[in-house]
Amino acid sequence: LGYQVLIEEIDARMSGGRFVVRLVDAEILDSRRDNSLFQLKDLIITVNALGFIRTGGVEIERVDMSGLDLIIERRQDNSLGVAGLPPIEGESGSDQETNISAILESLPGRIRISDSSLLFRDSVLKENYRATSIELELINDRDVPALAGSLAIPGELGDRVRFHASLGNGFDLEAPSLDLYIQGNRLMFQHWPWLKDIPQLPGIIDGNSDIQLWLSLLQGRVISLQGRLASRDLTFSAGAIGLNRVTLERLESDFSFDSGSEGWMVRTSDLLVQRIGKKWSSESMQVWSEPTDKPGSNRIGLAFEYLRLEDLAALAGMLPQVPVQVVDRLERAIHGGSVLPL
């Protein structure tokens, strides 16, 4: 490719039937040799020496990296790549995904990255984001690959994120099937620009949240989602009812989402809401969608143990998909009341 590679130190040794190569302070420079594209403080490659003697093929068992400093960029055509390096071959998005999948499948059985950092340059949003203290481990099992790790995200986005993903159909990026766990602390969604592209979400302008999510995807479709949310001073932008904003001093709940061919259902448990100094809780609540006799039409159902309708109307007004007529009807019906089921 015409790039200069600088390595401060190389060490090689045999250990228990394995050939171990260590590179210290490695760096790749761009074609003009004045900018670093890739920096790595320590790289250890473990090769199955006995397997090489038997078959003549090189089998890399594991790769351990520390002190990795990498720049990933999102280009104007939404393709991803290492800054300064040519894009992965493939003219269309699907071609690129296929080639990335092939590269991932060819990786060693285990890769571990520690004490590393990543700069993400988004040419579309014209923003830069740096993640630090990255810890990652990839177990490249042929049947069910798994990726686990944690990283400190930029301070304006939150604190730290941890995750674990098991890939049910390998590295199929076009229609992935996976089980994913994500845990994040002090996340400030109002500064996550990618969420603004999801019209179903209300506009968040302040507050922070701790969140845990368990997500299952089947061929690219969400089939189940469970989680725990604890938010503080969560403020939503103006919605259908014309309020300037709605602030929840506290919002805590366990929740789940299930999707089927005919509709969906959201369940909450141990719900706690505090708004304008008034606190209420509900052990369980359900909201669901189901088809009606009219083609293409669905009805929304709601079941609850306790509900403060004043807060429901305010929150409904923040959701873009709730018609103004529905919010107005709630406003006229409640006048600050609470509802208990009969």
mmCIF file of C-alpha atoms in Angstrom:
data_model
loop_
_atom_site.group_PDB
_atom_site.id
_atom_site.type_symbol
_atom_site.label_atom_id
_atom_site.label_comp_id
_atom_site.label_asym_id
_atom_site.label_seq_id
_atom_site.Cartn_x
_atom_site.Cartn_y
_atom_site.Cartn_z
ATOM 1 C CA LEU A 1 0.000 0.000 0.000
ATOM 2 C CA GLY A 2 3.018 2.298 0.161
ATOM 3 C CA TYR A 3 2.843 3.129 3.880
ATOM 4 C CA GLN A 4 5.856 3.236 6.157
ATOM 5 C CA VAL A 5 5.771 1.003 9.240
ATOM 6 C CA LEU A 6 7.954 1.894 12.226
ATOM 7 C CA ILE A 7 8.641 -0.688 14.961
ATOM 8 C CA GLU A 8 10.779 0.118 17.984
ATOM 9 C CA GLU A 9 11.378 -3.480 19.099
ATOM 10 C CA ILE A 10 10.642 -7.038 17.889
ATOM 11 C CA ASP A 11 10.890 -10.154 20.049
ATOM 12 C CA ALA A 12 10.172 -13.800 19.111
ATOM 13 C CA ARG A 13 10.191 -16.930 21.256
ATOM 14 C CA MET A 14 8.774 -20.446 21.622
ATOM 15 C CA SER A 15 6.438 -21.176 24.525
ATOM 16 C CA GLY A 16 4.716 -24.523 25.071
ATOM 17 C CA GLY A 17 4.282 -25.464 21.428
ATOM 18 C CA ARG A 18 3.405 -21.907 20.438
ATOM 19 C CA PHE A 19 5.402 -19.319 18.578
ATOM 20 C CA VAL A 20 4.989 -15.872 20.177
ATOM 21 C CA VAL A 21 5.927 -12.646 18.382
ATOM 22 C CA ARG A 22 5.923 -9.316 20.223
ATOM 23 C CA LEU A 23 6.083 -5.866 18.617
ATOM 24 C CA VAL A 24 6.701 -2.809 20.789
ATOM 25 C CA ASP A 25 5.823 0.778 19.813
ATOM 26 C CA ALA A 26 4.544 0.138 16.281
ATOM 27 C CA GLU A 27 3.338 2.974 14.052
ATOM 28 C CA ILE A 28 2.036 3.325 10.499
ATOM 29 C CA LEU A 29 2.635 6.613 8.696
ATOM 30 C CA ASP A 30 0.604 8.000 5.801
ATOM 31 C CA SER A 31 1.917 8.020 2.235
ATOM 32 C CA ARG A 32 3.630 11.393 2.833
ATOM 33 C CA ARG A 33 5.160 10.036 6.056
ATOM 34 C CA ASP A 34 4.200 13.067 8.105
ATOM 35 C CA ASN A 35 1.047 11.827 9.883
ATOM 36 C CA SER A 36 0.505 8.768 12.041
ATOM 37 C CA LEU A 37 -2.453 6.635 10.946
ATOM 38 C CA PHE A 38 -2.074 3.936 13.540
ATOM 39 C CA GLN A 39 -0.177 3.668 16.825
ATOM 40 C CA LEU A 40 0.266 0.629 19.028
ATOM 41 C CA LYS A 41 2.344 0.354 22.183
ATOM 42 C CA ASP A 42 2.342 -3.431 22.471
ATOM 43 C CA LEU A 43 1.278 -6.250 20.123
ATOM 44 C CA ILE A 44 1.587 -9.967 20.933
ATOM 45 C CA ILE A 45 0.751 -12.559 18.254
ATOM 46 C CA THR A 46 0.474 -16.208 19.290
ATOM 47 C CA VAL A 47 0.837 -18.850 16.540
ATOM 48 C CA ASN A 48 0.148 -22.592 16.887
ATOM 49 C CA ALA A 49 3.633 -23.904 16.077
ATOM 50 C CA LEU A 50 2.641 -27.574 16.260
ATOM 51 C CA GLY A 51 -0.172 -26.949 13.811
ATOM 52 C CA PHE A 52 2.304 -25.329 11.431
ATOM 53 C CA ILE A 53 4.591 -28.362 11.643
ATOM 54 C CA ARG A 54 1.678 -30.751 10.945
ATOM 55 C CA THR A 55 -0.080 -28.845 8.146
ATOM 56 C CA GLY A 56 2.305 -26.135 6.993
ATOM 57 C CA GLY A 57 -0.419 -23.540 7.540
ATOM 58 C CA VAL A 58 -0.091 -20.548 9.859
ATOM 59 C CA GLU A 59 -2.807 -20.638 12.538
ATOM 60 C CA ILE A 60 -2.905 -17.483 14.665
ATOM 61 C CA GLU A 61 -4.522 -18.468 17.946
ATOM 62 C CA ARG A 62 -4.786 -15.066 19.533
ATOM 63 C CA VAL A 63 -3.743 -11.439 19.263
ATOM 64 C CA ASP A 64 -3.238 -9.160 22.277
ATOM 65 C CA MET A 65 -2.959 -5.404 21.759
ATOM 66 C CA SER A 66 -2.521 -2.545 24.205
ATOM 67 C CA GLY A 67 -2.081 1.173 23.741
ATOM 68 C CA LEU A 68 -3.882 1.181 20.387
ATOM 69 C CA ASP A 69 -4.633 4.671 19.065
ATOM 70 C CA LEU A 70 -6.823 4.557 15.971
ATOM 71 C CA ILE A 71 -8.834 7.018 13.871
ATOM 72 C CA ILE A 72 -12.063 5.783 12.243
ATOM 73 C CA GLU A 73 -13.936 8.060 9.876
ATOM 74 C CA ARG A 74 -17.455 8.108 8.499
ATOM 75 C CA ARG A 75 -17.257 9.450 4.981
ATOM 76 C CA GLN A 76 -19.831 11.517 3.095
ATOM 77 C CA ASP A 77 -21.174 8.343 1.433
ATOM 78 C CA ASN A 78 -21.709 6.823 4.944
ATOM 79 C CA SER A 79 -18.905 4.289 4.443
ATOM 80 C CA LEU A 80 -16.562 3.606 7.353
ATOM 81 C CA GLY A 81 -12.810 3.179 7.275
ATOM 82 C CA VAL A 82 -9.495 3.882 8.952
ATOM 83 C CA ALA A 83 -8.508 7.498 8.329
ATOM 84 C CA GLY A 84 -5.883 7.766 5.613
ATOM 85 C CA LEU A 85 -6.335 4.228 4.316
ATOM 86 C CA PRO A 86 -8.319 3.295 1.195
ATOM 87 C CA PRO A 87 -11.897 2.114 1.790
ATOM 88 C CA ILE A 88 -12.734 -1.561 1.924
ATOM 89 C CA GLU A 89 -13.359 -2.821 -1.592
ATOM 90 C CA GLY A 90 -16.983 -2.937 -2.708
ATOM 91 C CA GLU A 91 -18.949 -0.459 -4.743
ATOM 92 C CA SER A 92 -22.259 -0.631 -2.886
ATOM 93 C CA GLY A 93 -23.118 -0.736 0.802
ATOM 94 C CA SER A 94 -24.063 -4.415 0.615
ATOM 95 C CA ASP A 95 -20.766 -5.243 -1.125
ATOM 96 C CA GLN A 96 -18.881 -3.440 1.627
ATOM 97 C CA GLU A 97 -20.807 -5.278 4.341
ATOM 98 C CA THR A 98 -20.059 -8.610 2.648
ATOM 99 C CA ASN A 99 -16.344 -7.838 2.496
ATOM 100 C CA ILE A 100 -16.264 -6.647 6.111
ATOM 101 C CA SER A 101 -18.000 -9.888 7.136
ATOM 102 C CA ALA A 102 -15.374 -11.920 5.260
ATOM 103 C CA ILE A 103 -12.576 -10.015 7.028
ATOM 104 C CA LEU A 104 -14.166 -10.567 10.446
ATOM 105 C CA GLU A 105 -14.620 -14.287 9.812
ATOM 106 C CA SER A 106 -10.922 -14.610 8.936
ATOM 107 C CA LEU A 107 -9.756 -13.070 12.234
ATOM 108 C CA PRO A 108 -7.907 -15.179 14.832
ATOM 109 C CA GLY A 109 -9.811 -17.164 17.441
ATOM 110 C CA ARG A 110 -9.296 -14.557 20.151
ATOM 111 C CA ILE A 111 -8.410 -10.859 20.012
ATOM 112 C CA ARG A 112 -7.959 -8.705 23.090
ATOM 113 C CA ILE A 113 -7.512 -4.923 23.095
ATOM 114 C CA SER A 114 -6.727 -3.010 26.281
ATOM 115 C CA ASP A 115 -5.884 0.522 27.428
ATOM 116 C CA SER A 116 -6.661 1.945 23.990
ATOM 117 C CA SER A 117 -8.392 4.940 22.407
ATOM 118 C CA LEU A 118 -10.413 5.679 19.303
ATOM 119 C CA LEU A 119 -11.132 8.946 17.518
ATOM 120 C CA PHE A 120 -14.301 8.829 15.413
ATOM 121 C CA ARG A 121 -14.472 11.489 12.705
ATOM 122 C CA ASP A 122 -17.974 11.949 11.357
ATOM 123 C CA SER A 123 -17.759 13.773 8.026
ATOM 124 C CA VAL A 124 -21.556 13.753 7.686
ATOM 125 C CA LEU A 125 -22.245 15.459 11.031
ATOM 126 C CA LYS A 126 -18.906 17.302 10.975
ATOM 127 C CA GLU A 127 -18.141 16.200 14.536
ATOM 128 C CA ASN A 128 -15.289 14.337 16.254
ATOM 129 C CA TYR A 129 -15.783 11.930 19.161
ATOM 130 C CA ARG A 130 -13.018 10.307 21.207
ATOM 131 C CA ALA A 131 -13.464 7.135 23.246
ATOM 132 C CA THR A 132 -10.777 6.229 25.788
ATOM 133 C CA SER A 133 -9.895 3.436 28.232
ATOM 134 C CA ILE A 134 -11.146 0.899 25.684
ATOM 135 C CA GLU A 135 -11.205 -2.758 26.723
ATOM 136 C CA LEU A 136 -12.398 -5.259 24.079
ATOM 137 C CA GLU A 137 -12.318 -9.008 23.603
ATOM 138 C CA LEU A 138 -13.478 -10.884 20.506
ATOM 139 C CA ILE A 139 -13.968 -14.646 20.664
ATOM 140 C CA ASN A 140 -14.204 -15.725 17.042
ATOM 141 C CA ASP A 141 -16.156 -18.930 17.490
ATOM 142 C CA ARG A 142 -17.332 -20.248 14.106
ATOM 143 C CA ASP A 143 -20.867 -20.895 15.369
ATOM 144 C CA VAL A 144 -21.510 -18.069 17.839
ATOM 145 C CA PRO A 145 -18.864 -15.299 17.822
ATOM 146 C CA ALA A 146 -18.936 -13.019 20.863
ATOM 147 C CA LEU A 147 -17.678 -9.502 21.519
ATOM 148 C CA ALA A 148 -17.450 -7.924 24.964
ATOM 149 C CA GLY A 149 -15.934 -4.746 26.258
ATOM 150 C CA SER A 150 -16.187 -1.335 27.849
ATOM 151 C CA LEU A 151 -15.131 2.204 26.979
ATOM 152 C CA ALA A 152 -15.250 5.721 28.338
ATOM 153 C CA ILE A 153 -17.291 7.830 25.927
ATOM 154 C CA PRO A 154 -16.878 11.620 25.470
ATOM 155 C CA GLY A 155 -17.986 13.544 28.543
ATOM 156 C CA GLU A 156 -20.761 15.407 26.718
ATOM 157 C CA LEU A 157 -22.340 12.047 25.788
ATOM 158 C CA GLY A 158 -22.052 10.329 29.158
ATOM 159 C CA ASP A 159 -19.678 8.358 31.343
ATOM 160 C CA ARG A 160 -18.890 4.723 30.531
ATOM 161 C CA VAL A 161 -20.540 2.056 28.377
ATOM 162 C CA ARG A 162 -20.226 -1.709 28.785
ATOM 163 C CA PHE A 163 -21.556 -4.328 26.382
ATOM 164 C CA HIS A 164 -21.619 -8.003 25.419
ATOM 165 C CA ALA A 165 -22.861 -9.334 22.091
ATOM 166 C CA SER A 166 -23.369 -12.935 20.945
ATOM 167 C CA LEU A 167 -23.813 -13.225 17.178
ATOM 168 C CA GLY A 168 -26.279 -15.977 16.316
ATOM 169 C CA ASN A 169 -25.572 -16.132 12.581
ATOM 170 C CA GLY A 170 -21.901 -15.213 12.530
ATOM 171 C CA PHE A 171 -20.789 -11.915 11.015
ATOM 172 C CA ASP A 172 -23.812 -11.353 8.801
ATOM 173 C CA LEU A 173 -24.001 -7.544 8.797
ATOM 174 C CA GLU A 174 -26.870 -7.306 6.278
ATOM 175 C CA ALA A 175 -29.410 -9.189 8.443
ATOM 176 C CA PRO A 176 -27.780 -9.735 11.844
ATOM 177 C CA SER A 177 -29.133 -12.065 14.500
ATOM 178 C CA LEU A 178 -27.698 -11.376 17.927
ATOM 179 C CA ASP A 179 -28.227 -11.104 21.658
ATOM 180 C CA LEU A 180 -26.884 -7.827 23.017
ATOM 181 C CA TYR A 181 -26.429 -6.427 26.517
ATOM 182 C CA ILE A 182 -25.595 -2.737 27.010
ATOM 183 C CA GLN A 183 -25.086 -0.838 30.247
ATOM 184 C CA GLY A 184 -24.410 2.894 30.341
ATOM 185 C CA ASN A 185 -23.936 5.446 33.094
ATOM 186 C CA ARG A 186 -24.977 9.116 33.104
ATOM 187 C CA LEU A 187 -25.910 9.060 29.426
ATOM 188 C CA MET A 188 -27.000 12.453 28.066
ATOM 189 C CA PHE A 189 -29.118 11.554 25.043
ATOM 190 C CA GLN A 190 -29.681 15.216 24.142
ATOM 191 C CA HIS A 191 -26.096 15.282 22.838
ATOM 192 C CA TRP A 192 -26.373 12.075 20.787
ATOM 193 C CA PRO A 193 -26.866 13.417 17.238
ATOM 194 C CA TRP A 194 -27.721 9.977 15.809
ATOM 195 C CA LEU A 195 -30.957 9.857 17.857
ATOM 196 C CA LYS A 196 -32.268 12.933 16.050
ATOM 197 C CA ASP A 197 -32.723 10.780 12.939
ATOM 198 C CA ILE A 198 -35.342 8.629 14.737
ATOM 199 C CA PRO A 199 -38.656 10.502 14.373
ATOM 200 C CA GLN A 200 -40.498 8.230 16.829
ATOM 201 C CA LEU A 201 -38.394 9.474 19.744
ATOM 202 C CA PRO A 202 -39.315 12.590 21.735
ATOM 203 C CA GLY A 203 -36.879 15.478 21.708
ATOM 204 C CA ILE A 204 -34.694 15.417 24.834
ATOM 205 C CA ILE A 205 -32.976 18.684 25.727
ATOM 206 C CA ASP A 206 -31.610 18.013 29.229
ATOM 207 C CA GLY A 207 -31.035 15.379 31.903
ATOM 208 C CA ASN A 208 -29.048 12.159 32.229
ATOM 209 C CA SER A 209 -29.876 8.484 32.498
ATOM 210 C CA ASP A 210 -28.461 5.177 33.691
ATOM 211 C CA ILE A 211 -29.653 2.362 31.480
ATOM 212 C CA GLN A 212 -29.389 -1.404 31.038
ATOM 213 C CA LEU A 213 -30.643 -3.105 27.878
ATOM 214 C CA TRP A 214 -31.038 -6.724 26.794
ATOM 215 C CA LEU A 215 -31.809 -6.833 23.072
ATOM 216 C CA SER A 216 -32.499 -9.735 20.701
ATOM 217 C CA LEU A 217 -32.348 -9.309 16.930
ATOM 218 C CA LEU A 218 -33.481 -11.919 14.422
ATOM 219 C CA GLN A 219 -32.297 -11.262 10.873
ATOM 220 C CA GLY A 220 -32.116 -7.538 11.560
ATOM 221 C CA ARG A 221 -35.514 -7.245 13.304
ATOM 222 C CA VAL A 222 -35.987 -6.508 17.006
ATOM 223 C CA ILE A 223 -37.947 -9.398 18.526
ATOM 224 C CA SER A 224 -37.482 -8.567 22.204
ATOM 225 C CA LEU A 225 -36.039 -5.837 24.368
ATOM 226 C CA GLN A 226 -35.813 -5.616 28.132
ATOM 227 C CA GLY A 227 -34.198 -3.006 30.288
ATOM 228 C CA ARG A 228 -33.926 -0.818 33.319
ATOM 229 C CA LEU A 229 -33.983 2.989 33.173
ATOM 230 C CA ALA A 230 -33.168 5.535 35.876
ATOM 231 C CA SER A 231 -33.320 9.151 34.671
ATOM 232 C CA ARG A 232 -32.781 12.432 36.463
ATOM 233 C CA ASP A 233 -34.120 15.857 35.423
ATOM 234 C CA LEU A 234 -35.127 14.505 32.018
ATOM 235 C CA THR A 235 -36.468 17.427 29.980
ATOM 236 C CA PHE A 236 -38.386 17.071 26.720
ATOM 237 C CA SER A 237 -38.789 19.770 24.079
ATOM 238 C CA ALA A 238 -42.152 21.281 23.122
ATOM 239 C CA GLY A 239 -44.706 18.818 21.822
ATOM 240 C CA ALA A 240 -48.229 18.683 20.459
ATOM 241 C CA ILE A 241 -49.909 20.315 23.470
ATOM 242 C CA GLY A 242 -47.949 23.524 23.103
ATOM 243 C CA LEU A 243 -45.953 23.400 26.337
ATOM 244 C CA ASN A 244 -42.490 24.871 26.205
ATOM 245 C CA ARG A 245 -41.069 21.744 27.818
ATOM 246 C CA VAL A 246 -41.847 18.920 30.212
ATOM 247 C CA THR A 247 -39.372 17.947 32.939
ATOM 248 C CA LEU A 248 -39.384 14.739 34.945
ATOM 249 C CA GLU A 249 -37.295 15.084 38.084
ATOM 250 C CA ARG A 250 -37.205 11.290 38.306
ATOM 251 C CA LEU A 251 -38.179 8.510 35.931
ATOM 252 C CA GLU A 252 -37.372 4.939 36.905
ATOM 253 C CA SER A 253 -38.731 1.687 35.553
ATOM 254 C CA ASP A 254 -38.072 -1.834 34.386
ATOM 255 C CA PHE A 255 -39.480 -2.286 30.895
ATOM 256 C CA SER A 256 -39.807 -4.734 28.038
ATOM 257 C CA PHE A 257 -40.786 -4.590 24.380
ATOM 258 C CA ASP A 258 -42.039 -7.475 22.267
ATOM 259 C CA SER A 259 -42.837 -7.339 18.569
ATOM 260 C CA GLY A 260 -44.849 -9.742 16.445
ATOM 261 C CA SER A 261 -46.371 -9.931 12.996
ATOM 262 C CA GLU A 262 -49.631 -8.280 14.147
ATOM 263 C CA GLY A 263 -48.480 -5.710 16.675
ATOM 264 C CA TRP A 264 -46.294 -4.896 19.645
ATOM 265 C CA MET A 265 -46.445 -4.644 23.455
ATOM 266 C CA VAL A 266 -44.570 -2.504 25.994
ATOM 267 C CA ARG A 267 -44.604 -3.534 29.647
ATOM 268 C CA THR A 268 -43.295 -1.569 32.621
ATOM 269 C CA SER A 269 -42.855 -2.620 36.239
ATOM 270 C CA ASP A 270 -41.789 -0.719 39.342
ATOM 271 C CA LEU A 271 -42.501 2.540 37.531
ATOM 272 C CA LEU A 272 -41.696 5.699 39.480
ATOM 273 C CA VAL A 273 -42.389 9.214 38.159
ATOM 274 C CA GLN A 274 -41.744 12.566 39.837
ATOM 275 C CA ARG A 275 -42.898 15.747 38.094
ATOM 276 C CA ILE A 276 -43.353 19.244 39.554
ATOM 277 C CA GLY A 277 -42.512 17.814 42.970
ATOM 278 C CA LYS A 278 -45.336 15.227 42.833
ATOM 279 C CA LYS A 279 -44.275 11.591 42.950
ATOM 280 C CA TRP A 280 -46.280 8.492 42.017
ATOM 281 C CA SER A 281 -45.560 4.874 41.242
ATOM 282 C CA SER A 282 -47.181 1.923 39.532
ATOM 283 C CA GLU A 283 -46.237 -1.717 39.936
ATOM 284 C CA SER A 284 -47.180 -2.561 36.364
ATOM 285 C CA MET A 285 -48.401 -0.973 33.146
ATOM 286 C CA GLN A 286 -48.928 -2.294 29.619
ATOM 287 C CA VAL A 287 -49.325 -0.535 26.282
ATOM 288 C CA TRP A 288 -49.969 -2.522 23.124
ATOM 289 C CA SER A 289 -50.907 -2.254 19.471
ATOM 290 C CA GLU A 290 -53.263 -4.665 17.717
ATOM 291 C CA PRO A 291 -54.930 -4.736 14.298
ATOM 292 C CA THR A 292 -58.536 -3.675 13.770
ATOM 293 C CA ASP A 293 -61.083 -4.812 11.182
ATOM 294 C CA LYS A 294 -59.997 -1.919 8.969
ATOM 295 C CA PRO A 295 -57.011 -2.896 6.787
ATOM 296 C CA GLY A 296 -53.814 -1.102 7.746
ATOM 297 C CA SER A 297 -55.332 0.257 10.963
ATOM 298 C CA ASN A 298 -54.233 -0.571 14.525
ATOM 299 C CA ARG A 299 -55.691 0.277 17.908
ATOM 300 C CA ILE A 300 -53.675 1.150 21.005
ATOM 301 C CA GLY A 301 -54.510 -0.485 24.341
ATOM 302 C CA LEU A 302 -53.502 0.566 27.856
ATOM 303 C CA ALA A 303 -53.690 -1.351 31.142
ATOM 304 C CA PHE A 304 -52.360 -0.025 34.461
ATOM 305 C CA GLU A 305 -52.552 -0.247 38.243
ATOM 306 C CA TYR A 306 -52.183 3.471 38.929
ATOM 307 C CA LEU A 307 -51.815 6.424 36.621
ATOM 308 C CA ARG A 308 -51.593 10.181 37.071
ATOM 309 C CA LEU A 309 -53.355 11.388 33.945
ATOM 310 C CA GLU A 310 -51.972 14.917 34.152
ATOM 311 C CA ASP A 311 -48.490 13.489 33.643
ATOM 312 C CA LEU A 312 -49.732 11.091 30.973
ATOM 313 C CA ALA A 313 -51.170 13.964 28.929
ATOM 314 C CA ALA A 314 -47.959 15.960 29.253
ATOM 315 C CA LEU A 315 -45.794 13.025 28.210
ATOM 316 C CA ALA A 316 -48.117 12.045 25.371
ATOM 317 C CA GLY A 317 -47.739 15.536 23.995
ATOM 318 C CA MET A 318 -43.985 15.005 23.728
ATOM 319 C CA LEU A 319 -44.336 11.957 21.451
ATOM 320 C CA PRO A 320 -44.405 12.870 17.745
ATOM 321 C CA GLN A 321 -46.611 9.915 16.818
ATOM 322 C CA VAL A 322 -49.452 10.849 19.244
ATOM 323 C CA PRO A 323 -52.161 12.870 17.417
ATOM 324 C CA VAL A 324 -53.024 16.305 18.805
ATOM 325 C CA GLN A 325 -56.677 15.247 19.128
ATOM 326 C CA VAL A 326 -55.741 12.452 21.546
ATOM 327 C CA VAL A 327 -53.748 14.817 23.749
ATOM 328 C CA ASP A 328 -56.548 17.398 23.747
ATOM 329 C CA ARG A 329 -59.057 14.737 24.791
ATOM 330 C CA LEU A 330 -56.812 13.705 27.696
ATOM 331 C CA GLU A 331 -56.423 17.331 28.756
ATOM 332 C CA ARG A 332 -60.182 17.898 28.876
ATOM 333 C CA ALA A 333 -60.868 14.661 30.741
ATOM 334 C CA ILE A 334 -58.501 14.862 33.679
ATOM 335 C CA HIS A 335 -57.901 18.304 35.257
ATOM 336 C CA GLY A 336 -55.049 16.984 37.354
ATOM 337 C CA GLY A 337 -56.713 13.759 38.476
ATOM 338 C CA SER A 338 -55.405 10.259 39.126
ATOM 339 C CA VAL A 339 -56.937 6.999 37.992
ATOM 340 C CA LEU A 340 -57.100 3.655 39.741
ATOM 341 C CA PRO A 341 -58.429 0.551 37.953
ATOM 342 C CA LEU A 342 -61.846 -0.691 39.006
#
